[in-house]
Tab-separated table of C-alpha atoms in Angstrom:
chain	number	residue	atom	x	y	z
A	1	MET	CA	-1.356	10.049	-10.362
A	2	GLU	CA	-2.442	12.685	-7.884
A	3	THR	CA	-1.555	12.048	-4.224
A	4	LYS	CA	-4.483	12.313	-1.876
A	5	LEU	CA	-3.938	14.067	1.409
A	6	LYS	CA	-5.485	12.664	4.539
A	7	PRO	CA	-8.179	14.903	6.001
A	8	VAL	CA	-6.788	16.907	8.883
A	9	ASP	CA	-8.304	16.177	12.274
A	10	THR	CA	-9.253	19.549	13.758
A	11	SER	CA	-10.704	18.146	16.976
A	12	VAL	CA	-9.155	19.291	20.253
A	13	TRP	CA	-9.155	15.566	21.177
A	14	ARG	CA	-6.851	14.579	18.312
A	15	LYS	CA	-3.942	12.383	19.375
A	16	LYS	CA	-0.307	12.254	18.374
A	17	PRO	CA	0.364	8.918	16.598
A	18	LEU	CA	2.565	6.573	18.616
A	19	ALA	CA	4.758	6.135	15.525
A	20	ALA	CA	5.596	9.842	15.744
A	21	TYR	CA	7.199	9.268	19.143
A	22	GLU	CA	9.523	6.689	17.611
A	23	ALA	CA	10.500	9.244	14.958
A	24	ASP	CA	11.149	11.871	17.655
A	25	MET	CA	13.455	9.489	19.521
A	26	LYS	CA	15.461	8.772	16.367
A	27	LYS	CA	15.806	12.477	15.500
A	28	SER	CA	16.689	13.571	19.045
A	29	GLU	CA	19.866	15.669	19.308
A	30	LEU	CA	20.122	15.191	23.078
A	31	LYS	CA	23.008	13.165	24.520
A	32	ARG	CA	22.063	9.788	26.008
A	33	VAL	CA	24.361	9.733	29.037
A	34	LEU	CA	22.125	8.968	32.032
A	35	THR	CA	22.373	5.536	33.671
A	36	ARG	CA	19.804	3.774	35.894
A	37	TRP	CA	21.331	5.157	39.071
A	38	GLY	CA	21.986	8.525	37.447
A	39	LEU	CA	18.241	8.819	36.807
A	40	THR	CA	17.454	7.635	40.350
A	41	SER	CA	19.854	10.242	41.690
A	42	LEU	CA	18.058	12.944	39.707
A	43	GLY	CA	14.775	11.830	41.257
A	44	ILE	CA	16.199	11.883	44.772
A	45	GLY	CA	17.816	15.219	43.981
A	46	ALA	CA	14.430	16.737	43.191
A	47	VAL	CA	12.541	15.115	46.079
A	48	ILE	CA	14.972	15.478	48.988
A	49	GLY	CA	15.313	19.183	49.660
A	50	GLY	CA	12.351	21.497	49.868
A	51	GLY	CA	10.165	18.976	51.668
A	52	ILE	CA	12.595	18.102	54.447
A	53	PHE	CA	14.399	21.395	54.876
A	54	VAL	CA	11.429	23.781	54.498
A	55	LEU	CA	7.910	22.343	54.269
A	56	THR	CA	8.166	20.122	57.360
A	57	GLY	CA	8.068	23.189	59.607
A	58	ILE	CA	5.091	24.837	57.901
A	59	ALA	CA	3.036	21.636	57.538
A	60	ALA	CA	3.575	20.440	61.129
A	61	HIS	CA	3.280	23.868	62.775
A	62	ASP	CA	0.145	25.010	60.961
A	63	TRP	CA	-1.717	21.884	59.877
A	64	ALA	CA	-0.834	18.396	61.127
A	65	GLY	CA	1.304	18.548	64.288
A	66	PRO	CA	3.175	15.272	64.991
A	67	ALA	CA	0.771	13.534	62.582
A	68	LEU	CA	2.822	15.081	59.760
A	69	ALA	CA	4.286	11.571	59.391
A	70	LEU	CA	0.801	10.411	58.371
A	71	SER	CA	0.602	13.294	55.861
A	72	PHE	CA	3.786	12.033	54.225
A	73	VAL	CA	2.363	8.505	54.180
A	74	LEU	CA	-0.836	9.778	52.537
A	75	ALA	CA	1.065	11.858	49.965
A	76	GLY	CA	3.472	8.973	49.355
A	77	VAL	CA	0.632	6.500	48.741
A	78	ALA	CA	-1.069	8.889	46.291
A	79	CYS	CA	2.280	9.313	44.533
A	80	THR	CA	2.887	5.561	44.434
A	81	PHE	CA	-0.289	4.945	42.439
A	82	ALA	CA	0.756	7.642	39.965
A	83	ALA	CA	4.386	6.433	39.907
A	84	LEU	CA	3.360	2.905	38.901
A	85	CYS	CA	1.319	4.357	36.025
A	86	TYR	CA	4.148	6.716	35.059
A	87	ALA	CA	6.521	3.743	34.938
A	88	GLU	CA	4.402	1.900	32.368
A	89	PHE	CA	4.113	5.007	30.201
A	90	ALA	CA	7.840	5.713	30.462
A	91	SER	CA	8.607	2.191	29.225
A	92	ILE	CA	6.312	2.671	26.208
A	93	LEU	CA	7.156	6.284	25.331
A	94	PRO	CA	10.704	7.043	26.523
A	95	VAL	CA	10.677	10.678	25.365
A	96	GLU	CA	11.071	14.046	27.043
A	97	GLY	CA	7.828	15.741	28.012
A	98	SER	CA	6.677	13.581	30.928
A	99	ALA	CA	2.913	13.510	31.557
A	100	TYR	CA	2.370	15.938	28.670
A	101	ALA	CA	3.830	13.518	26.129
A	102	TYR	CA	1.987	10.514	27.570
A	103	SER	CA	-1.397	12.260	27.434
A	104	TYR	CA	-0.845	13.549	23.891
A	105	GLY	CA	-0.551	10.006	22.584
A	106	THR	CA	-3.552	8.644	24.472
A	107	VAL	CA	-6.163	11.132	25.692
A	108	GLY	CA	-5.860	14.008	23.227
A	109	GLU	CA	-4.259	17.363	22.468
A	110	ILE	CA	-6.352	19.598	24.733
A	111	PHE	CA	-5.719	17.411	27.802
A	112	ALA	CA	-2.034	17.150	26.918
A	113	TRP	CA	-1.819	20.915	26.572
A	114	LEU	CA	-3.459	21.519	29.945
A	115	ILE	CA	-1.127	19.039	31.631
A	116	GLY	CA	1.926	20.583	29.971
A	117	TRP	CA	0.695	24.046	30.923
A	118	ASN	CA	0.255	22.984	34.551
A	119	LEU	CA	3.662	21.313	34.619
A	120	ILE	CA	5.061	24.718	33.650
A	121	LEU	CA	3.402	26.126	36.769
A	122	GLU	CA	4.656	23.213	38.866
A	123	TYR	CA	8.296	23.434	37.848
A	124	MET	CA	8.669	27.195	37.599
A	125	MET	CA	6.939	27.959	40.880
A	126	GLY	CA	8.689	25.013	42.492
A	127	ALA	CA	12.106	26.297	41.468
A	128	THR	CA	11.129	29.801	42.620
A	129	THR	CA	10.036	28.539	46.046
A	130	VAL	CA	13.247	26.590	46.483
A	131	ALA	CA	15.367	29.585	45.441
A	132	VAL	CA	13.738	31.731	48.132
A	133	SER	CA	14.302	28.944	50.685
A	134	TRP	CA	17.940	28.689	49.583
A	135	SER	CA	18.353	32.378	50.299
A	136	GLY	CA	16.913	31.889	53.810
A	137	TYR	CA	19.404	29.127	54.601
A	138	PHE	CA	22.247	31.188	53.107
A	139	GLU	CA	21.339	34.073	55.393
A	140	LYS	CA	21.336	31.650	58.338
A	141	LEU	CA	24.813	30.474	57.333
A	142	LEU	CA	26.073	34.066	57.227
A	143	HIS	CA	24.658	34.632	60.729
A	144	LEU	CA	26.535	31.560	61.981
A	145	PHE	CA	29.739	33.290	60.891
A	146	GLY	CA	28.702	36.580	62.507
A	147	ILE	CA	27.733	38.329	59.265
A	148	THR	CA	24.470	40.308	59.153
A	149	PRO	CA	23.664	41.396	55.586
A	150	PRO	CA	21.266	44.308	54.894
A	151	ILE	CA	17.582	43.351	54.934
A	152	TYR	CA	16.985	45.000	51.548
A	153	LEU	CA	19.497	42.679	49.830
A	154	MET	CA	18.201	39.419	51.353
A	155	ASN	CA	14.435	39.730	50.927
A	156	ASP	CA	11.755	40.633	48.423
A	157	PRO	CA	10.181	44.105	48.888
A	158	ILE	CA	7.139	42.901	50.878
A	159	THR	CA	9.074	40.623	53.231
A	160	ALA	CA	11.817	43.232	53.692
A	161	GLN	CA	9.308	45.864	54.833
A	162	GLU	CA	7.632	43.412	57.214
A	163	LYS	CA	10.958	42.448	58.787
A	164	ALA	CA	12.059	46.077	59.066
A	165	GLU	CA	8.816	47.043	60.839
A	166	LYS	CA	9.194	44.181	63.344
A	167	LEU	CA	12.801	45.116	64.111
A	168	ARG	CA	11.913	48.794	64.517
A	169	ALA	CA	9.081	47.824	66.857
A	170	ALA	CA	11.647	45.882	68.903
A	171	GLY	CA	13.772	49.012	69.230
A	172	GLU	CA	16.380	48.378	66.543
A	173	ILE	CA	17.488	51.186	64.227
A	174	ILE	CA	16.795	50.104	60.643
A	175	PRO	CA	17.486	52.680	57.923
A	176	ASP	CA	14.721	53.361	55.404
A	177	PHE	CA	15.019	51.766	51.982
A	178	SER	CA	13.008	52.420	48.832
A	179	PHE	CA	13.799	49.151	47.083
A	180	ALA	CA	14.563	45.594	48.147
A	181	VAL	CA	15.633	42.486	46.243
A	182	ASN	CA	16.427	38.924	47.265
A	183	LEU	CA	19.911	38.977	45.754
A	184	PRO	CA	21.061	35.473	46.881
A	185	ALA	CA	17.945	33.897	45.331
A	186	PHE	CA	18.578	35.762	42.073
A	187	LEU	CA	22.261	34.771	41.908
A	188	ILE	CA	21.834	31.069	42.781
A	189	VAL	CA	19.287	30.677	39.973
A	190	LEU	CA	21.780	32.187	37.517
A	191	VAL	CA	24.462	29.731	38.702
A	192	VAL	CA	22.086	26.775	38.201
A	193	THR	CA	21.114	28.131	34.773
A	194	TYR	CA	24.780	28.234	33.744
A	195	ILE	CA	25.290	24.593	34.825
A	196	LEU	CA	22.214	23.497	32.856
A	197	VAL	CA	23.272	25.334	29.699
A	198	ARG	CA	26.681	23.636	29.857
A	199	GLY	CA	25.126	20.172	29.537
A	200	ILE	CA	23.204	17.295	31.076
A	201	LYS	CA	26.361	15.321	31.921
A	202	GLU	CA	27.771	18.240	33.921
A	203	ALA	CA	24.383	18.838	35.575
A	204	ALA	CA	24.009	15.156	36.474
A	205	SER	CA	27.543	14.961	37.867
A	206	THR	CA	26.955	18.049	40.009
A	207	ASN	CA	23.653	16.605	41.189
A	208	ASN	CA	25.183	13.211	42.064
A	209	ILE	CA	27.747	14.801	44.376
A	210	ILE	CA	25.098	16.926	46.109
A	211	VAL	CA	22.726	13.955	46.473
A	212	ILE	CA	25.368	11.821	48.199
A	213	VAL	CA	26.115	14.624	50.656
A	214	LYS	CA	22.533	15.537	51.477
A	215	VAL	CA	21.295	11.947	51.846
A	216	ALA	CA	24.182	11.368	54.251
A	217	VAL	CA	23.125	14.459	56.219
A	218	VAL	CA	19.463	13.377	56.248
A	219	ILE	CA	20.518	10.010	57.684
A	220	PHE	CA	22.692	11.916	60.184
A	221	VAL	CA	19.639	13.996	61.218
A	222	ILE	CA	17.591	10.833	61.729
A	223	ILE	CA	20.235	8.978	63.765
A	224	VAL	CA	21.502	11.869	65.915
A	225	GLY	CA	18.063	13.454	66.318
A	226	ALA	CA	16.644	10.133	67.555
A	227	PHE	CA	18.718	10.500	70.749
A	228	TYR	CA	16.986	13.821	71.517
A	229	ILE	CA	13.389	12.721	70.992
A	230	ASP	CA	10.999	13.476	73.835
A	231	THR	CA	7.990	11.212	73.270
A	232	THR	CA	5.736	13.641	75.189
A	233	ASN	CA	6.027	15.914	72.140
A	234	TRP	CA	4.070	13.259	70.223
A	235	THR	CA	1.126	13.485	72.637
A	236	PRO	CA	-1.453	13.937	71.307
A	237	PHE	CA	-0.135	12.533	68.029
A	238	ILE	CA	-3.144	13.992	66.183
A	239	PRO	CA	-3.956	17.381	67.805
A	240	GLN	CA	-7.548	18.425	68.340
A	241	PRO	CA	-9.077	20.220	65.320
A	242	VAL	CA	-9.026	24.031	65.346
A	243	ILE	CA	-11.175	26.185	63.043
A	244	ASP	CA	-9.661	29.533	61.998
A	245	ASN	CA	-11.536	32.757	61.170
A	246	SER	CA	-11.903	31.758	57.517
A	247	GLY	CA	-13.528	28.436	58.442
A	248	GLN	CA	-10.445	26.374	57.540
A	249	GLN	CA	-9.769	23.386	59.832
A	250	HIS	CA	-6.262	22.924	61.226
A	251	TYR	CA	-5.119	19.610	62.767
A	252	GLY	CA	-7.374	16.583	63.073
A	253	PHE	CA	-7.974	14.435	59.976
A	254	ASN	CA	-8.677	17.407	57.680
A	255	GLY	CA	-5.457	19.057	58.848
A	256	ILE	CA	-3.506	15.890	57.995
A	257	VAL	CA	-5.022	15.846	54.493
A	258	THR	CA	-4.327	19.558	53.947
A	259	ALA	CA	-0.717	19.042	55.086
A	260	ALA	CA	-0.450	16.125	52.648
A	261	SER	CA	-1.610	18.354	49.792
A	262	ILE	CA	0.975	20.976	50.792
A	263	VAL	CA	3.943	18.594	51.108
A	264	PHE	CA	2.900	16.939	47.837
A	265	PHE	CA	5.008	19.643	46.192
A	266	ALA	CA	8.042	17.857	47.623
A	267	TYR	CA	7.291	14.665	45.696
A	268	ILE	CA	7.467	15.907	42.119
A	269	GLY	CA	11.000	14.567	41.741
A	270	PHE	CA	9.884	11.290	40.230
A	271	ASP	CA	7.989	13.257	37.582
A	272	ALA	CA	11.299	14.967	36.780
A	273	VAL	CA	12.843	11.527	36.139
A	274	SER	CA	10.410	10.923	33.291
A	275	THR	CA	11.334	14.255	31.666
A	276	GLN	CA	14.891	12.929	31.220
A	277	ALA	CA	13.945	9.880	29.132
A	278	GLY	CA	15.425	11.539	26.032
A	279	GLU	CA	18.839	11.563	27.717
A	280	ALA	CA	18.715	8.093	29.293
A	281	ILE	CA	20.948	5.325	27.913
A	282	ASN	CA	18.295	2.613	28.313
A	283	PRO	CA	15.069	4.543	28.974
A	284	LYS	CA	12.549	1.695	28.605
A	285	LYS	CA	14.018	-0.183	31.576
A	286	ASP	CA	15.878	2.443	33.569
A	287	VAL	CA	13.234	5.195	33.754
A	288	PRO	CA	10.577	2.939	35.386
A	289	PHE	CA	13.200	1.657	37.844
A	290	ALA	CA	14.349	5.174	38.741
A	291	ILE	CA	10.797	6.473	39.195
A	292	ILE	CA	9.830	3.778	41.685
A	293	ALA	CA	13.212	3.602	43.456
A	294	SER	CA	13.469	7.365	44.054
A	295	LEU	CA	9.902	7.497	45.388
A	296	ILE	CA	10.370	4.611	47.848
A	297	ILE	CA	13.712	5.905	49.157
A	298	CYS	CA	12.461	9.455	49.641
A	299	THR	CA	9.135	8.516	51.265
A	300	ILE	CA	10.930	6.465	53.934
A	301	LEU	CA	13.359	9.323	54.646
A	302	TYR	CA	10.520	11.883	54.846
A	303	ILE	CA	8.542	9.836	57.365
A	304	LEU	CA	11.570	9.261	59.595
A	305	VAL	CA	12.666	12.922	59.530
A	306	SER	CA	9.153	14.176	60.339
A	307	LEU	CA	8.953	11.811	63.339
A	308	VAL	CA	12.391	12.905	64.602
A	309	LEU	CA	11.637	16.597	64.106
A	310	THR	CA	8.283	16.602	65.912
A	311	GLY	CA	9.821	14.426	68.634
A	312	MET	CA	12.713	16.838	69.224
A	313	VAL	CA	10.628	20.027	69.322
A	314	PRO	CA	6.957	20.663	70.213
A	315	PHE	CA	5.269	21.210	66.846
A	316	LYS	CA	4.072	24.682	67.856
A	317	ASP	CA	7.716	25.734	68.412
A	318	LEU	CA	9.001	24.580	65.018
A	319	ASP	CA	10.788	27.228	62.982
A	320	LEU	CA	8.986	27.868	59.686
A	321	LYS	CA	12.003	28.749	57.538
A	322	ALA	CA	14.729	26.382	58.766
A	323	PRO	CA	12.973	23.807	60.977
A	324	VAL	CA	15.652	21.101	60.944
A	325	ALA	CA	18.583	23.414	61.682
A	326	GLN	CA	16.632	25.268	64.381
A	327	ALA	CA	15.604	22.009	66.089
A	328	PHE	CA	19.266	21.064	66.536
A	329	ALA	CA	20.155	24.619	67.590
A	330	ASP	CA	17.500	24.446	70.341
A	331	LYS	CA	19.239	21.332	71.689
A	332	GLY	CA	22.572	23.160	71.830
A	333	LEU	CA	24.052	21.158	68.937
A	334	THR	CA	25.640	24.176	67.242
A	335	TRP	CA	28.179	22.035	65.378
A	336	ALA	CA	25.318	20.070	63.813
A	337	VAL	CA	23.619	23.302	62.718
A	338	TYR	CA	26.629	24.109	60.514
A	339	ILE	CA	26.435	20.686	58.858
A	340	ILE	CA	22.661	20.815	58.348
A	341	THR	CA	22.675	24.377	57.004
A	342	ILE	CA	25.408	23.644	54.475
A	343	ALA	CA	23.672	20.405	53.435
A	344	ALA	CA	20.383	22.284	53.062
A	345	LEU	CA	22.043	24.752	50.706
A	346	GLY	CA	23.380	21.884	48.610
A	347	GLY	CA	20.098	20.010	48.768
A	348	LEU	CA	18.024	22.967	47.687
A	349	THR	CA	20.484	23.683	44.872
A	350	SER	CA	19.997	20.197	43.438
A	351	VAL	CA	16.209	20.552	43.696
A	352	MET	CA	16.401	23.772	41.687
A	353	LEU	CA	18.676	22.093	39.175
A	354	VAL	CA	16.323	19.166	38.543
A	355	MET	CA	13.179	21.336	38.448
A	356	MET	CA	14.607	23.731	35.906
A	357	LEU	CA	16.002	20.791	33.940
A	358	GLY	CA	12.556	19.176	33.828
A	359	GLN	CA	10.905	22.456	32.870
A	360	THR	CA	13.047	22.978	29.778
A	361	ARG	CA	12.524	19.367	28.621
A	362	ILE	CA	8.757	19.779	28.826
A	363	PHE	CA	9.062	22.986	26.793
A	364	LEU	CA	11.189	21.018	24.309
A	365	GLY	CA	8.544	18.314	23.919
A	366	MET	CA	5.754	20.860	23.432
A	367	ALA	CA	7.781	22.887	20.930
A	368	LYS	CA	8.611	19.777	18.879
A	369	ASP	CA	4.861	19.244	18.502
A	370	GLY	CA	4.346	22.842	17.340
A	371	LEU	CA	2.422	23.904	20.446
A	372	LEU	CA	5.149	26.390	21.432
A	373	PRO	CA	7.541	28.406	19.203
A	374	LYS	CA	10.239	25.973	18.071
A	375	ASN	CA	12.980	28.550	17.456
A	376	MET	CA	12.890	29.467	21.151
A	377	PHE	CA	11.952	26.293	23.043
A	378	ALA	CA	13.434	23.575	20.794
A	379	SER	CA	16.707	25.273	19.849
A	380	ILE	CA	19.569	22.881	20.743
A	381	HIS	CA	23.051	24.319	21.391
A	382	PRO	CA	25.507	22.979	18.746
A	383	THR	CA	28.234	22.237	21.321
A	384	PHE	CA	26.487	21.553	24.638
A	385	LYS	CA	23.484	19.760	23.065
A	386	THR	CA	21.058	21.407	25.492
A	387	PRO	CA	17.922	23.515	24.842
A	388	TRP	CA	19.925	26.604	25.756
A	389	LYS	CA	17.517	29.385	24.783
A	390	SER	CA	14.630	28.045	26.867
A	391	THR	CA	17.042	27.280	29.729
A	392	ILE	CA	18.189	30.900	29.816
A	393	LEU	CA	14.586	32.150	29.523
A	394	VAL	CA	13.424	29.906	32.393
A	395	GLY	CA	16.446	30.966	34.462
A	396	LEU	CA	15.716	34.670	34.015
A	397	ILE	CA	12.008	34.265	34.865
A	398	VAL	CA	12.680	32.132	37.967
A	399	ALA	CA	15.471	34.468	39.136
A	400	THR	CA	13.290	37.560	38.743
A	401	VAL	CA	10.215	36.077	40.454
A	402	ALA	CA	12.317	34.586	43.288
A	403	SER	CA	14.038	37.896	43.954
A	404	LEU	CA	10.821	39.925	44.130
A	405	THR	CA	8.086	37.581	45.460
A	406	PRO	CA	7.362	36.278	49.006
A	407	ILE	CA	7.680	32.499	49.367
A	408	ASP	CA	4.145	31.998	50.680
A	409	LYS	CA	2.711	33.416	47.443
A	410	VAL	CA	4.210	30.726	45.219
A	411	SER	CA	4.827	27.544	47.227
A	412	GLU	CA	1.373	25.967	47.503
A	413	LEU	CA	0.428	26.725	43.897
A	414	CYS	CA	2.960	24.094	42.770
A	415	SER	CA	0.930	21.184	44.123
A	416	SER	CA	-2.257	21.936	42.185
A	417	GLY	CA	-0.725	21.333	38.755
A	418	THR	CA	1.090	18.226	39.968
A	419	LEU	CA	-2.018	16.609	41.435
A	420	LEU	CA	-4.027	17.138	38.247
A	421	ALA	CA	-1.223	15.734	36.088
A	422	PHE	CA	-0.913	12.634	38.291
A	423	ALA	CA	-4.666	11.953	38.197
A	424	MET	CA	-4.663	12.366	34.410
A	425	ILE	CA	-1.782	9.930	33.939
A	426	CYS	CA	-3.532	7.254	36.001
A	427	GLY	CA	-6.529	7.532	33.688
A	428	ALA	CA	-4.493	7.775	30.488
A	429	VAL	CA	-2.412	4.630	31.037
A	430	TRP	CA	-5.599	2.650	31.705
A	431	LEU	CA	-7.187	4.075	28.548
A	432	LEU	CA	-4.130	3.112	26.476
A	433	ARG	CA	-4.189	-0.440	27.912
A	434	VAL	CA	-7.780	-0.781	26.615
A	435	ARG	CA	-7.176	0.874	23.231
A	436	GLU	CA	-3.791	-0.682	22.458
A	437	PRO	CA	-3.701	-4.015	24.324
A	438	ASN	CA	-0.986	-5.493	22.065
A	439	LEU	CA	1.476	-2.608	22.436
A	440	GLU	CA	4.913	-3.639	23.724
A	441	ARG	CA	5.129	-2.801	27.440
A	442	PRO	CA	8.561	-3.535	28.973
A	443	TYR	CA	6.969	-2.592	32.313
A	444	ARG	CA	3.302	-3.308	33.122
A	445	THR	CA	1.549	-1.685	36.073
A	446	PRO	CA	0.199	-4.492	38.304
A	447	ALA	CA	-3.582	-4.617	38.918
A	448	LEU	CA	-3.947	-1.553	36.695
A	449	PRO	CA	-7.727	-0.973	37.071
A	450	VAL	CA	-7.358	-0.899	40.855
A	451	ILE	CA	-4.135	1.170	40.876
A	452	ALA	CA	-5.447	3.668	38.305
A	453	THR	CA	-8.773	4.145	40.107
A	454	LEU	CA	-7.077	4.663	43.471
A	455	GLY	CA	-4.577	7.051	41.878
A	456	ILE	CA	-7.290	9.188	40.279
A	457	CYS	CA	-9.361	9.340	43.472
A	458	ALA	CA	-6.412	9.988	45.820
A	459	ASN	CA	-4.899	12.797	43.749
A	460	LEU	CA	-8.204	14.544	43.042
A	461	TYR	CA	-9.102	14.276	46.745
A	462	LEU	CA	-5.847	15.959	47.751
A	463	MET	CA	-6.446	18.611	45.094
A	464	TYR	CA	-9.923	19.217	46.525
A	465	ASN	CA	-8.376	19.841	49.944
A	466	LEU	CA	-6.098	22.646	48.761
A	467	ARG	CA	-6.922	26.085	50.134
A	468	THR	CA	-9.607	28.109	48.337
A	469	ASP	CA	-7.278	30.899	47.157
A	470	THR	CA	-4.922	28.268	45.703
A	471	LYS	CA	-7.820	26.754	43.744
A	472	ILE	CA	-8.812	30.198	42.424
A	473	SER	CA	-5.240	30.916	41.292
A	474	PHE	CA	-5.150	27.507	39.629
A	475	VAL	CA	-8.370	28.198	37.695
A	476	ILE	CA	-6.954	31.550	36.510
A	477	TRP	CA	-3.763	29.832	35.334
A	478	CYS	CA	-5.751	27.157	33.447
A	479	THR	CA	-7.920	29.833	31.810
A	480	LEU	CA	-4.811	31.658	30.623
A	481	GLY	CA	-3.505	28.356	29.240
A	482	LEU	CA	-6.693	27.770	27.252
A	483	ILE	CA	-6.419	31.255	25.741
A	484	VAL	CA	-2.856	30.478	24.587
A	485	TYR	CA	-3.959	27.111	23.195
A	486	PHE	CA	-6.851	28.459	21.115
A	487	THR	CA	-4.985	31.565	19.883
A	488	TYR	CA	-1.595	29.956	19.054
A	489	SER	CA	-1.029	26.277	19.823
A	490	ARG	CA	-4.023	24.716	18.111
A	491	ARG	CA	-3.373	26.336	14.736
A	492	ASN	CA	0.396	25.711	14.898
A	493	SER	CA	0.153	22.065	15.973
A	494	HIS	CA	2.002	19.638	13.720
A	495	LEU	CA	-1.175	17.550	13.612
A	496	ASN	CA	-2.545	20.198	11.243
A	497	HIS	CA	-0.104	18.985	8.577
A	498	GLN	CA	-0.786	15.282	8.152
A	499	ASP	CA	0.183	13.689	4.845
C-alpha cells in the first residue's frame, strides 16, 4: 500500500509542531548541569555589568539626570511584563533558542526568524559594546599602576585619532600612527571564547565566582557611596527639558523614556537565562524561577546604584566611560577606585560570557530547524559537548568588531532587537493560551491578558523612543534578515520535509 505524504505547508506563517520540541529535547547532546541558582547566577551575570559600570554615566549625563532611577524603574517594569510571559513559555518549551523557539511554535516561521535575527544583533552587538567597555576599564587600571599604554593599541582607529588630536591640542607630543586597534578588547573576547568552547560547566563556574564578587562590590558601592550623597545633587530630580539641534529632547519626561530605552540593553540577561534551558537540570521549574529572580534582584540594585551615583556627583559631571569609579575618585576614595575597577573588569567579563553563550545557543536552535547551516551552527564538540564552531565564529566576529569600532556606534542598536523580541513574546504566549488551552503549563503567567497587553505596549513604546538613526539601522538589519530568509532559510527549513 502506497504511503501518502502530507502536503507541505509553504506559508511563511507555518509553525513548528510542539511535538518536535519534545523530540529535540530527547536528542539534545548538551550537558544538563545547570541548577536553579546556577541559572539565576547566569542571569545576574548578564544583567549586572554594562548597565551599572557604563550606561549609568551616559544615560544620566545626556538624558535623564537624577531621574535615571525612574528610567530603570520604567525599563524594569517593561521587562517584568515580558519576563512573566517568558517564564510561562520556558516552562512549556524548555529548549535552547529563547524567544526564537517560542515564536516558532506559536506565531509562525517568519516571525520566529525575525526574532532570531534580531537576537543575533542584540547579543553580538551587546558583547561588542561590553568588550570595548572592558578595554576602557583595563586602561584605567593600568593608569592606577602608573602605566600609560600607546593610544594606538588601546582604541579603535576613529577613537584613537580623536584622542590623539585632543592631546596634541593640549600641547602633548603624540607620535603619528597609521593604524590603531583596541588590543585589550580583542584579547578578552578570545579568552571568553576559549572558556565557552571548553564547556558550559566551566563557563558557569567561572561566571558564579565573578557574580559573587561583583554583586558584593555593587552592594559596597551602595553602602559606602550613601555616606557621600549630597541631596542638593538631586535638585531638580527631573531637570528641565532641553531640545538639541536635531530636535531631540533631553531630560524631562521624554528624556527619562529615552534613557530607559538606552539602559534597556542592560536587562537582556534574563533572556539569556532562557537560552540555557537545554543545559538546565530541571528546566520547566528552574528557568521560570531564574528569569524572575534575576530580574528582581538586578532591578533593585540598578535603582539604588543610580540614586547613589547621581547623589555623589552632579549628573553633568559624571564620567561617561567609568562613572562609578570616577565618582569615588572625585571623593578622594582612591582605595575604593581599585576595588571598583577590578570588579568592573570581572563584571564586564561575565556579561560578555553570558551574551556570547546565549548567541551560540540561539544559532544552535535555528540551525536545528534548518534555518541556518547545520554543519557550522549545530556542530557539537565530541568532548566538550558545546557548539564549538559557532562559538569560535562568534568570538572572531565580536573580537574584530570590538577592536575596530567605536562604542557609540554599536551600543544603542542592541536595545532595538530586544524590545521587539519582548513585545512579540508577550503576544505569542497569549496566542498560545487561546490556541492550546489544555497544554501543560508548570508555570502560568497571572492575569495574562493584562500582563501581555501592558508588555506589548510598554516595549513598543520604548522602541518608538529610540533615536532616529538607531531605528534606521534597525530597519536595514531587518531587511538584510528577510533577504537571508527568502534566499536560504525558507527553502532549507525542516518544515519543508513533513512526512
